[in-house]
Short mmCIF file of C-alpha atoms and ligand atoms in Angstrom, two decimals:
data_model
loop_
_atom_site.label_atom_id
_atom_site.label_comp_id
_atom_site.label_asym_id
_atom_site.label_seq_id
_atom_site.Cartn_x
_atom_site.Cartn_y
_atom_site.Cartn_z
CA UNK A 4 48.89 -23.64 25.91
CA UNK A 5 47.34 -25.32 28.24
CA UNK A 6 48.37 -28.08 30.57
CA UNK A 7 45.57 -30.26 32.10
CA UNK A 8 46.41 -31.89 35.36
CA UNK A 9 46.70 -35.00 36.41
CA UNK A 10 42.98 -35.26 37.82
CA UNK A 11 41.90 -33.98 34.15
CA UNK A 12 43.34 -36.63 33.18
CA UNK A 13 42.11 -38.92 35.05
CA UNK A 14 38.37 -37.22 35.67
CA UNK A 15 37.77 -35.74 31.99
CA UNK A 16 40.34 -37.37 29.16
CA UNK A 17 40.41 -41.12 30.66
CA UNK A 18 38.47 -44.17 28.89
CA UNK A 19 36.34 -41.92 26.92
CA UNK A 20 34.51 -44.86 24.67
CA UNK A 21 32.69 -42.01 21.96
CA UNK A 22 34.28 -38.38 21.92
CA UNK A 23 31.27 -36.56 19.72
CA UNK A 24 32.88 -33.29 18.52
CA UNK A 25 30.33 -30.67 18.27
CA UNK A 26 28.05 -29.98 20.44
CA UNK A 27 25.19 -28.60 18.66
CA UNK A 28 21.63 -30.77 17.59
CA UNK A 29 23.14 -33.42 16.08
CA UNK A 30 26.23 -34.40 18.42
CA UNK A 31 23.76 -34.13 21.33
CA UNK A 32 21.25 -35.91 19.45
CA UNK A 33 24.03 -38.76 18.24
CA UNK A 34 25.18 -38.74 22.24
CA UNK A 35 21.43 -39.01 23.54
CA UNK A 36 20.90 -42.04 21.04
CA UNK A 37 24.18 -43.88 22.38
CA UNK A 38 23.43 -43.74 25.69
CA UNK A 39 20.05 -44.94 26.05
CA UNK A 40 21.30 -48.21 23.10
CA UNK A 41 24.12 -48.84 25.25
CA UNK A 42 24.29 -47.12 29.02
CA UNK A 43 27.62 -48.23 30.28
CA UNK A 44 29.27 -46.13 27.34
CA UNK A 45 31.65 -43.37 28.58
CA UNK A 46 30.46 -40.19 25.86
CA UNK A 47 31.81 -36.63 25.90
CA UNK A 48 31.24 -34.39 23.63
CA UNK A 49 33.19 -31.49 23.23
CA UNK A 50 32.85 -28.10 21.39
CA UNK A 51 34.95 -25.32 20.50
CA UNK A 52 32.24 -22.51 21.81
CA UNK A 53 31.73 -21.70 25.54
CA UNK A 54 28.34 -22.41 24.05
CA UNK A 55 27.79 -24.26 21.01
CA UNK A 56 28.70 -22.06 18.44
CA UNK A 57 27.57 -23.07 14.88
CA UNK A 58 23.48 -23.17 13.89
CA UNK A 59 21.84 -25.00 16.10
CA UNK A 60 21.59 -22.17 18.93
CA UNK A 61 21.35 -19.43 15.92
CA UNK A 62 19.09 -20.56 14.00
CA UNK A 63 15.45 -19.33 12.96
CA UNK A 64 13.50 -22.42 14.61
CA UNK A 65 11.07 -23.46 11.77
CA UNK A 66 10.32 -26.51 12.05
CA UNK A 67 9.36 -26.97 8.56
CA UNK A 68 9.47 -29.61 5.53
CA UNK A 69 9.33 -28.41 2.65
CA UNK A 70 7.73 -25.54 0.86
CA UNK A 71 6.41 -25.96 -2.59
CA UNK A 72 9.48 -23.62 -4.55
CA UNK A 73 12.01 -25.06 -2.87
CA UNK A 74 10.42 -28.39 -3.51
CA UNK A 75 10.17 -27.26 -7.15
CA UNK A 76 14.00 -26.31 -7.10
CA UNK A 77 15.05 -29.52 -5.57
CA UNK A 78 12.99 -31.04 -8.84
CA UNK A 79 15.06 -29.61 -10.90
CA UNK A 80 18.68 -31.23 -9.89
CA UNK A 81 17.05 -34.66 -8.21
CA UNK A 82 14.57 -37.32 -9.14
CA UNK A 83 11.29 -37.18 -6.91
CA UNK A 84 12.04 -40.32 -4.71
CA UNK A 85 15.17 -38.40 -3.84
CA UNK A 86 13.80 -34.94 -3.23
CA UNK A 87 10.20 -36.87 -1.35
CA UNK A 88 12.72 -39.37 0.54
CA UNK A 89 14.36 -36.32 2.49
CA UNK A 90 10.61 -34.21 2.92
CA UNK A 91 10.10 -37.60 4.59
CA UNK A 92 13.24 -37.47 6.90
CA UNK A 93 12.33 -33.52 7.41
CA UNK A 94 8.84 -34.65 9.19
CA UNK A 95 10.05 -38.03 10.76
CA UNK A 96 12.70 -35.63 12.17
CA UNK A 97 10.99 -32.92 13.51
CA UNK A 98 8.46 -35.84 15.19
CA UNK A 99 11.47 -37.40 16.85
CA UNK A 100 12.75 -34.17 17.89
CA UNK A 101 8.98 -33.24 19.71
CA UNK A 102 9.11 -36.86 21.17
CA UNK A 103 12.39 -36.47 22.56
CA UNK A 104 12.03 -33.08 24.17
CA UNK A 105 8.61 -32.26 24.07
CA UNK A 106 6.27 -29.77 22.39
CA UNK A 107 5.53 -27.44 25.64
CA UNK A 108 9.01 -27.50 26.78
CA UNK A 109 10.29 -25.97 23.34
CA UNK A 110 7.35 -23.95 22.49
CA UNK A 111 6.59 -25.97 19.53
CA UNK A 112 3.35 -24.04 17.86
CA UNK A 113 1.70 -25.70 14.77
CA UNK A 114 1.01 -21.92 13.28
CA UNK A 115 1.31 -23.26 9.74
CA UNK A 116 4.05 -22.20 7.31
CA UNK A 117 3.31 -19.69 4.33
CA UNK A 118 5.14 -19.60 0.86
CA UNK A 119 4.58 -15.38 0.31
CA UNK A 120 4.62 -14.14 -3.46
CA UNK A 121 4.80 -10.82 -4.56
CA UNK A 122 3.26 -9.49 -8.30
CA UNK A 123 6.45 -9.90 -9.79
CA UNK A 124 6.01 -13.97 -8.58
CA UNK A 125 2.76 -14.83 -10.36
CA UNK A 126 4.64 -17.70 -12.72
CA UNK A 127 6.29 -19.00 -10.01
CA UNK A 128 2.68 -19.40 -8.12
CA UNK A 129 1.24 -20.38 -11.30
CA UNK A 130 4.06 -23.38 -11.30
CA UNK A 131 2.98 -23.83 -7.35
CA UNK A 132 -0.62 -24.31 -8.00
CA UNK A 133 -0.15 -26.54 -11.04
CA UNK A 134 1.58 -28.94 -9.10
CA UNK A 135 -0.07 -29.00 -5.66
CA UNK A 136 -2.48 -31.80 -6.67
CA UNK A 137 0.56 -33.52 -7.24
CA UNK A 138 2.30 -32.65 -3.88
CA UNK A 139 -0.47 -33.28 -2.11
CA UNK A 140 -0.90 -36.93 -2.83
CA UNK A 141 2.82 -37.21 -1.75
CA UNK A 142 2.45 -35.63 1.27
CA UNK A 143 -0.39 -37.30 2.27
CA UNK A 144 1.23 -40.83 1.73
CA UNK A 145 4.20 -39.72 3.55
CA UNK A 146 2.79 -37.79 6.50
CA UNK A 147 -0.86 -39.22 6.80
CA UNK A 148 -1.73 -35.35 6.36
CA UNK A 149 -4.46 -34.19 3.63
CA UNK A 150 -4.13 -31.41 1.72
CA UNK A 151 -1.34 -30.48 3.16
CA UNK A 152 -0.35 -27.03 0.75
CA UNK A 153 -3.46 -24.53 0.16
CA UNK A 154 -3.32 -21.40 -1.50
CA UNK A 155 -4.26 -18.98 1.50
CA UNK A 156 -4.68 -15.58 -0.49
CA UNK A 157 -7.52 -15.09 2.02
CA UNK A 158 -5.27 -14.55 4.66
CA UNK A 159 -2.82 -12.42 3.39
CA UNK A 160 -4.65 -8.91 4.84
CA UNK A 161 -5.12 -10.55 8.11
CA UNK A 162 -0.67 -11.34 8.17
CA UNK A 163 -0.64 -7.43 7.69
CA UNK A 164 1.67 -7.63 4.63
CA UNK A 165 2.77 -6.10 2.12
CA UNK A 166 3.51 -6.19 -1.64
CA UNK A 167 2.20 -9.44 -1.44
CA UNK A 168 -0.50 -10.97 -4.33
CA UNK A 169 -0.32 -14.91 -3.13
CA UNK A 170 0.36 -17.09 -0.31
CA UNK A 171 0.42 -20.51 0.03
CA UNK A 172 -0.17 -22.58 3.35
CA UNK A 173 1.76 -25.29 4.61
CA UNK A 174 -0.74 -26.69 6.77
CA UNK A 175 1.92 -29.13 8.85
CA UNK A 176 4.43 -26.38 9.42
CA UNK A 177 5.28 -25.15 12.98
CA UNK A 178 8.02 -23.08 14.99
CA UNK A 179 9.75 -23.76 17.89
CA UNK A 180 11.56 -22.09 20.47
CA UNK A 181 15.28 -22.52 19.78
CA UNK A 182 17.21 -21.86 22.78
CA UNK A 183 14.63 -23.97 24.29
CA UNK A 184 15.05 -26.75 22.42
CA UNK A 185 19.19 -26.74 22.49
CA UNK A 186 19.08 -26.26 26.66
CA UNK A 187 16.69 -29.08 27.27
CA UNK A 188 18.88 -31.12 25.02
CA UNK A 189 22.28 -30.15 26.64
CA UNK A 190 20.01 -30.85 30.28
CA UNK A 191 18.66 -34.18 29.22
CA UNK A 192 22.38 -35.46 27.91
CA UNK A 193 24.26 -34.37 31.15
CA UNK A 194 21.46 -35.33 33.16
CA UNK A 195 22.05 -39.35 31.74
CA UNK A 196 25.99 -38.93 32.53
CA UNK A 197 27.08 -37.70 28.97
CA UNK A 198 29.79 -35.45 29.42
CA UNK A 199 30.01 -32.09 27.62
CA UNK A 200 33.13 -29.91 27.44
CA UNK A 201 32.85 -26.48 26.13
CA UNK A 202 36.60 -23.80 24.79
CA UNK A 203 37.86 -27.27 23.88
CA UNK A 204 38.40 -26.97 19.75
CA UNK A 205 40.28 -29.76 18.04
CA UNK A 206 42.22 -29.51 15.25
CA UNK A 207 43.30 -33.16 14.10
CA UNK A 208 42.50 -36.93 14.82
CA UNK A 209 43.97 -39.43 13.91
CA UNK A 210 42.93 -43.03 13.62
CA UNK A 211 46.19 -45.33 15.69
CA UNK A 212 44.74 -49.03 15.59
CA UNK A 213 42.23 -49.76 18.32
CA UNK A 214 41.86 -45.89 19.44
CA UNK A 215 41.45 -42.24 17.85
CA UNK A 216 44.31 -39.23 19.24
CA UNK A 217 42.29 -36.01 19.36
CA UNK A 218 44.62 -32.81 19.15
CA UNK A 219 43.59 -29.78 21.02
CA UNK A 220 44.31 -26.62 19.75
CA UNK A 221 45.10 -25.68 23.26
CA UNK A 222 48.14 -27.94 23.14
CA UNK A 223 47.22 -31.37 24.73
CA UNK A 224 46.07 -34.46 23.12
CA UNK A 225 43.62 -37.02 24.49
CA UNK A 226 42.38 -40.44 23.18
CA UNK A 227 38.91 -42.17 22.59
CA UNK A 228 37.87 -45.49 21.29
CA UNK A 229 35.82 -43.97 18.49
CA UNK A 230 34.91 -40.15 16.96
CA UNK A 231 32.08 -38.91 15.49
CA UNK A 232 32.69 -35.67 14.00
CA UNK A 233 29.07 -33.57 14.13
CA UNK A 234 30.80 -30.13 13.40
CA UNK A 235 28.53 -29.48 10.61
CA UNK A 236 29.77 -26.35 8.79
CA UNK A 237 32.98 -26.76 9.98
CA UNK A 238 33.31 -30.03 8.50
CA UNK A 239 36.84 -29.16 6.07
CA UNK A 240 38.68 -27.44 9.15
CA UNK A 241 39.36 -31.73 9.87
CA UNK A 242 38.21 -32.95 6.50
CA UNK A 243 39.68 -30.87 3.52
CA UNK A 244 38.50 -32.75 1.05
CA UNK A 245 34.76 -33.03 2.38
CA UNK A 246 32.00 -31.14 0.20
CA UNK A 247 30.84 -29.26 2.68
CA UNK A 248 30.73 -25.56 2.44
CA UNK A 249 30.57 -23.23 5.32
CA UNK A 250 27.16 -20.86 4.55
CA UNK A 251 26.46 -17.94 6.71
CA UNK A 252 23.06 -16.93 7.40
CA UNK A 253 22.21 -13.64 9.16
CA UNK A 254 19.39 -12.60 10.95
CA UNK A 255 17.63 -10.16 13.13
CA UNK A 256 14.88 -9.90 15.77
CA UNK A 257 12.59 -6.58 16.16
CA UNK A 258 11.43 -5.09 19.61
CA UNK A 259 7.82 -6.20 20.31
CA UNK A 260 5.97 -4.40 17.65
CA UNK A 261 2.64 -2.79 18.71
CA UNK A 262 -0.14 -4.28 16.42
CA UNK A 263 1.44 -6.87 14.97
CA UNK A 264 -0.50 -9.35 12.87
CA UNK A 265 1.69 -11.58 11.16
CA UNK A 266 1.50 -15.31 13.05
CA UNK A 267 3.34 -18.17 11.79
CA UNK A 268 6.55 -18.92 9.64
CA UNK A 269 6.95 -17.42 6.40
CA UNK A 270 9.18 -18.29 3.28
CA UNK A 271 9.95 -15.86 0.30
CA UNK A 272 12.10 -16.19 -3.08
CA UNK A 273 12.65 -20.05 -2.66
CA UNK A 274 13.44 -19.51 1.30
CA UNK A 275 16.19 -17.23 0.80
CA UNK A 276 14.38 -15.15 2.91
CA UNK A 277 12.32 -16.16 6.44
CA UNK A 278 10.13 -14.51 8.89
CA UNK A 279 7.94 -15.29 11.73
CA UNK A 280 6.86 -14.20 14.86
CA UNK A 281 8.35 -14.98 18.16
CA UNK A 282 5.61 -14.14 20.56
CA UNK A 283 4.80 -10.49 19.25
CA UNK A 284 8.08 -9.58 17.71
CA UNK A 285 9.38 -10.45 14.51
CA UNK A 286 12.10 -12.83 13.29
CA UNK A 287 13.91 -12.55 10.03
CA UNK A 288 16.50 -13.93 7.88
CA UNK A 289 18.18 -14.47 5.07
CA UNK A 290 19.63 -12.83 1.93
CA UNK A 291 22.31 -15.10 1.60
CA UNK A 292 21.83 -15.07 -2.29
CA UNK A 293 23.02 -11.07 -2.29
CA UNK A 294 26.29 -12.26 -2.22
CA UNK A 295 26.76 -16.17 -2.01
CA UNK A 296 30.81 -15.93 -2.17
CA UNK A 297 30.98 -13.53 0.56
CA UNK A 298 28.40 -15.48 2.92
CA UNK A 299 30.78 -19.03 2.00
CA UNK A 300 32.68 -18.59 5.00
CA UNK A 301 32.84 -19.89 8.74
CA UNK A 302 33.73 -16.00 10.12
CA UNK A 303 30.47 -14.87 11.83
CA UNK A 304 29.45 -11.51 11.11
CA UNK A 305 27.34 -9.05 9.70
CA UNK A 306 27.33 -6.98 6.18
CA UNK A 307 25.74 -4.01 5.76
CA UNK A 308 24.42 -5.63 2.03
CA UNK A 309 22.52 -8.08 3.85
CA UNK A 310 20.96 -6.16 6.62
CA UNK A 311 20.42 -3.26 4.99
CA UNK A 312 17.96 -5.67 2.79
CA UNK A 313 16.10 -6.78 5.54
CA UNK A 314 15.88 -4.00 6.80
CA UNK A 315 13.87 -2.54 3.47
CA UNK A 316 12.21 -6.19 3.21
CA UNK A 317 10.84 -5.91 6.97
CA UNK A 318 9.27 -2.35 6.38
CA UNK A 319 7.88 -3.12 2.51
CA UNK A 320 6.92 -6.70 2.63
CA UNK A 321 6.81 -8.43 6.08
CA UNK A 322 4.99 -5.42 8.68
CA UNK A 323 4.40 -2.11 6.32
CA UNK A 324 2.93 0.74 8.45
CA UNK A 325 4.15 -0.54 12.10
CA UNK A 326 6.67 0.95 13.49
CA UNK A 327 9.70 -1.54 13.92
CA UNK A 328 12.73 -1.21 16.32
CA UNK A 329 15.60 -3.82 16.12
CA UNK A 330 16.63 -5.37 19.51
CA UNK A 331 19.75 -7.68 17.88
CA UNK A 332 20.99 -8.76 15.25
CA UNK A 333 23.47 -12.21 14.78
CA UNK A 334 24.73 -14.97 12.48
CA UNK A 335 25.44 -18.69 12.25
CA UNK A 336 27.19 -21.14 10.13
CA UNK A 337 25.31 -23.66 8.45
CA UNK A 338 26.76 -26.63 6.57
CA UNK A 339 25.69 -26.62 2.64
CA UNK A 340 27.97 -28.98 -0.48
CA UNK A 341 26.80 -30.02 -3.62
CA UNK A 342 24.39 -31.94 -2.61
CA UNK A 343 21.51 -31.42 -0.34
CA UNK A 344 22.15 -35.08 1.32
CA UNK A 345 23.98 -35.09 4.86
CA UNK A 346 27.30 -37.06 4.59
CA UNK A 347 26.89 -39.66 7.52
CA UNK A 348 29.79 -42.20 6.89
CA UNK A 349 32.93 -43.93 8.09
CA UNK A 350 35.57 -41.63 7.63
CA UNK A 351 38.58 -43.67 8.81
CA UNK A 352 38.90 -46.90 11.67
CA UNK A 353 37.11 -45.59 14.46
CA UNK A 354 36.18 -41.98 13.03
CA UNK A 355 32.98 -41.37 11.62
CA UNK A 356 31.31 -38.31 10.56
CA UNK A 357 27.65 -36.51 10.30
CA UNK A 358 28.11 -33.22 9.09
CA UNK A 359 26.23 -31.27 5.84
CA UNK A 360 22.49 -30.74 6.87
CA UNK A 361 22.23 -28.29 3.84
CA UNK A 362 20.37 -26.00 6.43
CA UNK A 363 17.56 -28.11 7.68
CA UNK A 364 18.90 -29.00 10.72
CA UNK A 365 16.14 -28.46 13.02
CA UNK A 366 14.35 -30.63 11.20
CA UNK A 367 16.54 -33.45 9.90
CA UNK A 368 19.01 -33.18 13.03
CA UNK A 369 17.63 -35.47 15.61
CA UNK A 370 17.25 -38.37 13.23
CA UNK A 371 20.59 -37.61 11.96
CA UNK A 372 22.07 -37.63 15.37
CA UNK A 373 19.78 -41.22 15.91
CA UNK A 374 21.06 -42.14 12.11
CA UNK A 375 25.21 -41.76 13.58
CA UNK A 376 25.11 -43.29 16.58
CA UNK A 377 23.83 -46.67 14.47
CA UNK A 378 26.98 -46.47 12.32
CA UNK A 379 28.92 -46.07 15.35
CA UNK A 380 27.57 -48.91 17.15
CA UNK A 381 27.77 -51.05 14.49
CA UNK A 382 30.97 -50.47 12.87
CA UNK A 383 34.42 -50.99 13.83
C1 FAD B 409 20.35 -18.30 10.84
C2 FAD B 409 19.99 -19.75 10.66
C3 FAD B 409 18.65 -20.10 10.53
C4 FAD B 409 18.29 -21.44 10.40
N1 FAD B 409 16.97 -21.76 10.43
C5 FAD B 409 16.61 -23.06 10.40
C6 FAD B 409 15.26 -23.43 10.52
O1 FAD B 409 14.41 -22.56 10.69
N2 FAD B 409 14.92 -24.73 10.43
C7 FAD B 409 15.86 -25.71 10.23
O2 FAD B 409 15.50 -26.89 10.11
N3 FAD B 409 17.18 -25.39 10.21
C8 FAD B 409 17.56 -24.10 10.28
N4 FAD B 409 18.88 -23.77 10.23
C9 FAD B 409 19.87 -24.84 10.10
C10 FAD B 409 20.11 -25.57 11.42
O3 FAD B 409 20.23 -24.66 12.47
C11 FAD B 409 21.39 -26.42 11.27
O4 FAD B 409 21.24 -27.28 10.15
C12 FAD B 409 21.67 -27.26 12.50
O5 FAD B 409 21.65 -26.48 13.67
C13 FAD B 409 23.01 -27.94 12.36
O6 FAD B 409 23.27 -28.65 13.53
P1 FAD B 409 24.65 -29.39 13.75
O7 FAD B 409 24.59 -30.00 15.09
O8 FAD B 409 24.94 -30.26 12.58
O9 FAD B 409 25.75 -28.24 13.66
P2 FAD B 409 26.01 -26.98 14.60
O10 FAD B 409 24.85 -26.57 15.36
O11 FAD B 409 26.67 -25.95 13.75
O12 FAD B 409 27.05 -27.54 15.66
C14 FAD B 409 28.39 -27.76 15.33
C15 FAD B 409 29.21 -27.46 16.57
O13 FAD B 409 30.56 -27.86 16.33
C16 FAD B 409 31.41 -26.99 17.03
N5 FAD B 409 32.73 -27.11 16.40
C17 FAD B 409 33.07 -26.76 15.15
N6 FAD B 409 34.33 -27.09 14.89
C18 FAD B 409 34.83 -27.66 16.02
C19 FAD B 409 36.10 -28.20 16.39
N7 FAD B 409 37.13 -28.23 15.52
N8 FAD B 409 36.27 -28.68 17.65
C20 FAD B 409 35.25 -28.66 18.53
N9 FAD B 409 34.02 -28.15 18.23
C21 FAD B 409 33.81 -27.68 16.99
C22 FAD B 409 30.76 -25.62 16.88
O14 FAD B 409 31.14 -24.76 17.94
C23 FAD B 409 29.27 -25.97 16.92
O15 FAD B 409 28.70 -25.78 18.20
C24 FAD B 409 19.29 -22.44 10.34
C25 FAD B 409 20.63 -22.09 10.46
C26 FAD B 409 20.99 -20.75 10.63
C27 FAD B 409 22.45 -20.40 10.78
#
């Protein structure tokens, strides 16, 4: 339990005009976007973690839009002015998100993105290259970009990998520097008077007329004129009935490896699986589809199922013959639901909610974050 004093009171919990909770891309994002419509508004955001702890600091820093399977897949459950409308949110996104914070000061490298298929993927490819006229005229009327997939079997022997018969290039695709990105946003929001309160988790609002209560789980409740809930894949611990479900994602990072090749961000089996290179070690993920009940959950943690997979995938198909130490591995929650569309709404008077980036959030996240601060501006 703990009992704030009367100066937290009066410092911290008083007149707060937006509390934001979550504190990862998109509450920063929403809290950037409210200050600089309206500058006299008292924000704080709070957030369980001593850091944010959900995706946004955990997560693999593509900064991608779309490859072609998982384009494909999306093709299958949604009409193509859904499935193009969000590619074009993806890239609006992710040029928000280099506007806002700059492409030096979070590393952003255009390295392209590569779709990797193995000899047991040849119809899937097949399916790739049929369409890629296709895609390509959609891309190029969203983005400006021509020709934006190739198939880039050329460079396979020059990425060093292995078991690998086709690639295909996403010319526009880049990678970032995450921690990067999420400390120049958490600089840039205190930095125009937004303030941020980390160990602080709520577990209830509640809507009471012309102001929202916020209970802390520490014991203490405070008030604010409005809420926007940005906890992403922790959505149903205040929302039961939301469809969002919690996904885990684990990953791992190698030592540098002596004579690497492999440059760039790389998708296999419909993105279940990612790699890239940060600097001259190697990032990789995934493997969530071993076990999809196990990984529904908002526990971090590790299974041997999943890492002892990437650790097979990492010595057969992403760096064969190198020799490959692992410095860390980690996890983080992302926010997934039947749908791939965020759920950015009016919840109750005064509480709103942005939560459900179905794992894109370093793309989609700034414009998100732009996206809730509109609906709390404008709505009652
Ligand atoms: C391993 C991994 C790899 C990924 N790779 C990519 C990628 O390459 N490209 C891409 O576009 N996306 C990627 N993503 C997805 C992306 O990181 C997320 O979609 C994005 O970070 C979500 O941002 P958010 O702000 O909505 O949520 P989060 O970053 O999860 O932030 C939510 C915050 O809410 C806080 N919180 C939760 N409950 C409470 C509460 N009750 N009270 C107070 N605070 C609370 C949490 O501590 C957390 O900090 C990846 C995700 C993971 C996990």
């Amino acid at each position: 339990m703990y009992v704030p004093s009367y100066w937290d009171y009066d410092q911290l919990f008083k007149n707060i005009d937006v509390c934001i909770i979550g504190s990862g891309i998109v509450g920063l994002n929403a809290a950037l976007s409210l200050k600089a419509a309206s500058p006299a508004l008292q924000i704080t955001v709070v957030d369980s973690g001593f850091l944010p702890y959900g995706a946004s600091t955990r997560n693999a820093g593509f900064a991608c839009f779309g490859s072609m399977t998982e384009l494909l897949d999306d093709l299958q459950q949604e009409s193509a002015d859904q499935v193009f409308e969000r590619v074009k949110l993806r890239w609006q996104g992710l040029l928000r998100l280099r506007a806002i914070i700059g492409d030096h000061e979070m590393e952003y490298e255009p390295l392209g993105g590569y779709e990797v298929f193995t000899p047991a993927d040849e119809a899937s490819f097949e399916l790739c290259r049929n369409s890629m006229n296709e895609f390509n005229l959609r891309m190029e009327a969203l983005t400006g970009m021509k020709q934006t997939y190739t198939v880039a079997d050329e460079k396979i022997a020059s990425m060093g990998l292995g078991n690998t018969k086709h690639m295909i290039c996403n010319n526009g695709e880049g990678q970032i520097n995450t921690g990067r990105m999420m400390s120049a946003l958490i600089h840039k929001a205190r930095a125009v008077g937004i303030t941020i309160l980390n160990g602080l988790r709520i577990y209830e609002i509640q809507s009471n007329g012309n102001s929202v209560s916020l209970a802390c789980e520490d014991g203490f409740t405070f008030k604010a004129k409005k809420v926007l809930v940005a906890n992403n894949g922790f959505a149903r611990k205040l929302f039961p009935e939301m469809d969002v479900v919690p996904a885990r994602a684990q990953v791992l990072i190698t030592e540098p490896v002596e004579g690497l090749k492999l440059k760039g961000s790389f998708h296999y089996e419909k993105g279940y699986y990612y790699f890239r290179n940060v600097g001259n070690r190697i990032l990789f993920g995934g493997g969530r589809n071993l076990d999809f009940e196990t990984e529904k959950t908002t526990e971090f943690g590790l299974t041997p199922l999943i890492q002892n997979t990437l650790d097979r995938l990492l010595s057969e198909l992403v760096a064969p013959g190198l020799k490959l130490n692992i410095a860390h591995r980690w996890s983080g929650i992302m926010g997934l639901g039947s749908s791939k569309t965020t759920i950015l709404k009016k919840v109750n008077p005064g509480i709103f909610c942005a939560v459900r980036m179905g794992g894109m959030g370093v793309a989609i996240g700034s414009m998100i974050g732009s996206q809730a601060a509109q609906l709390v501006l404008e709505s009652d």
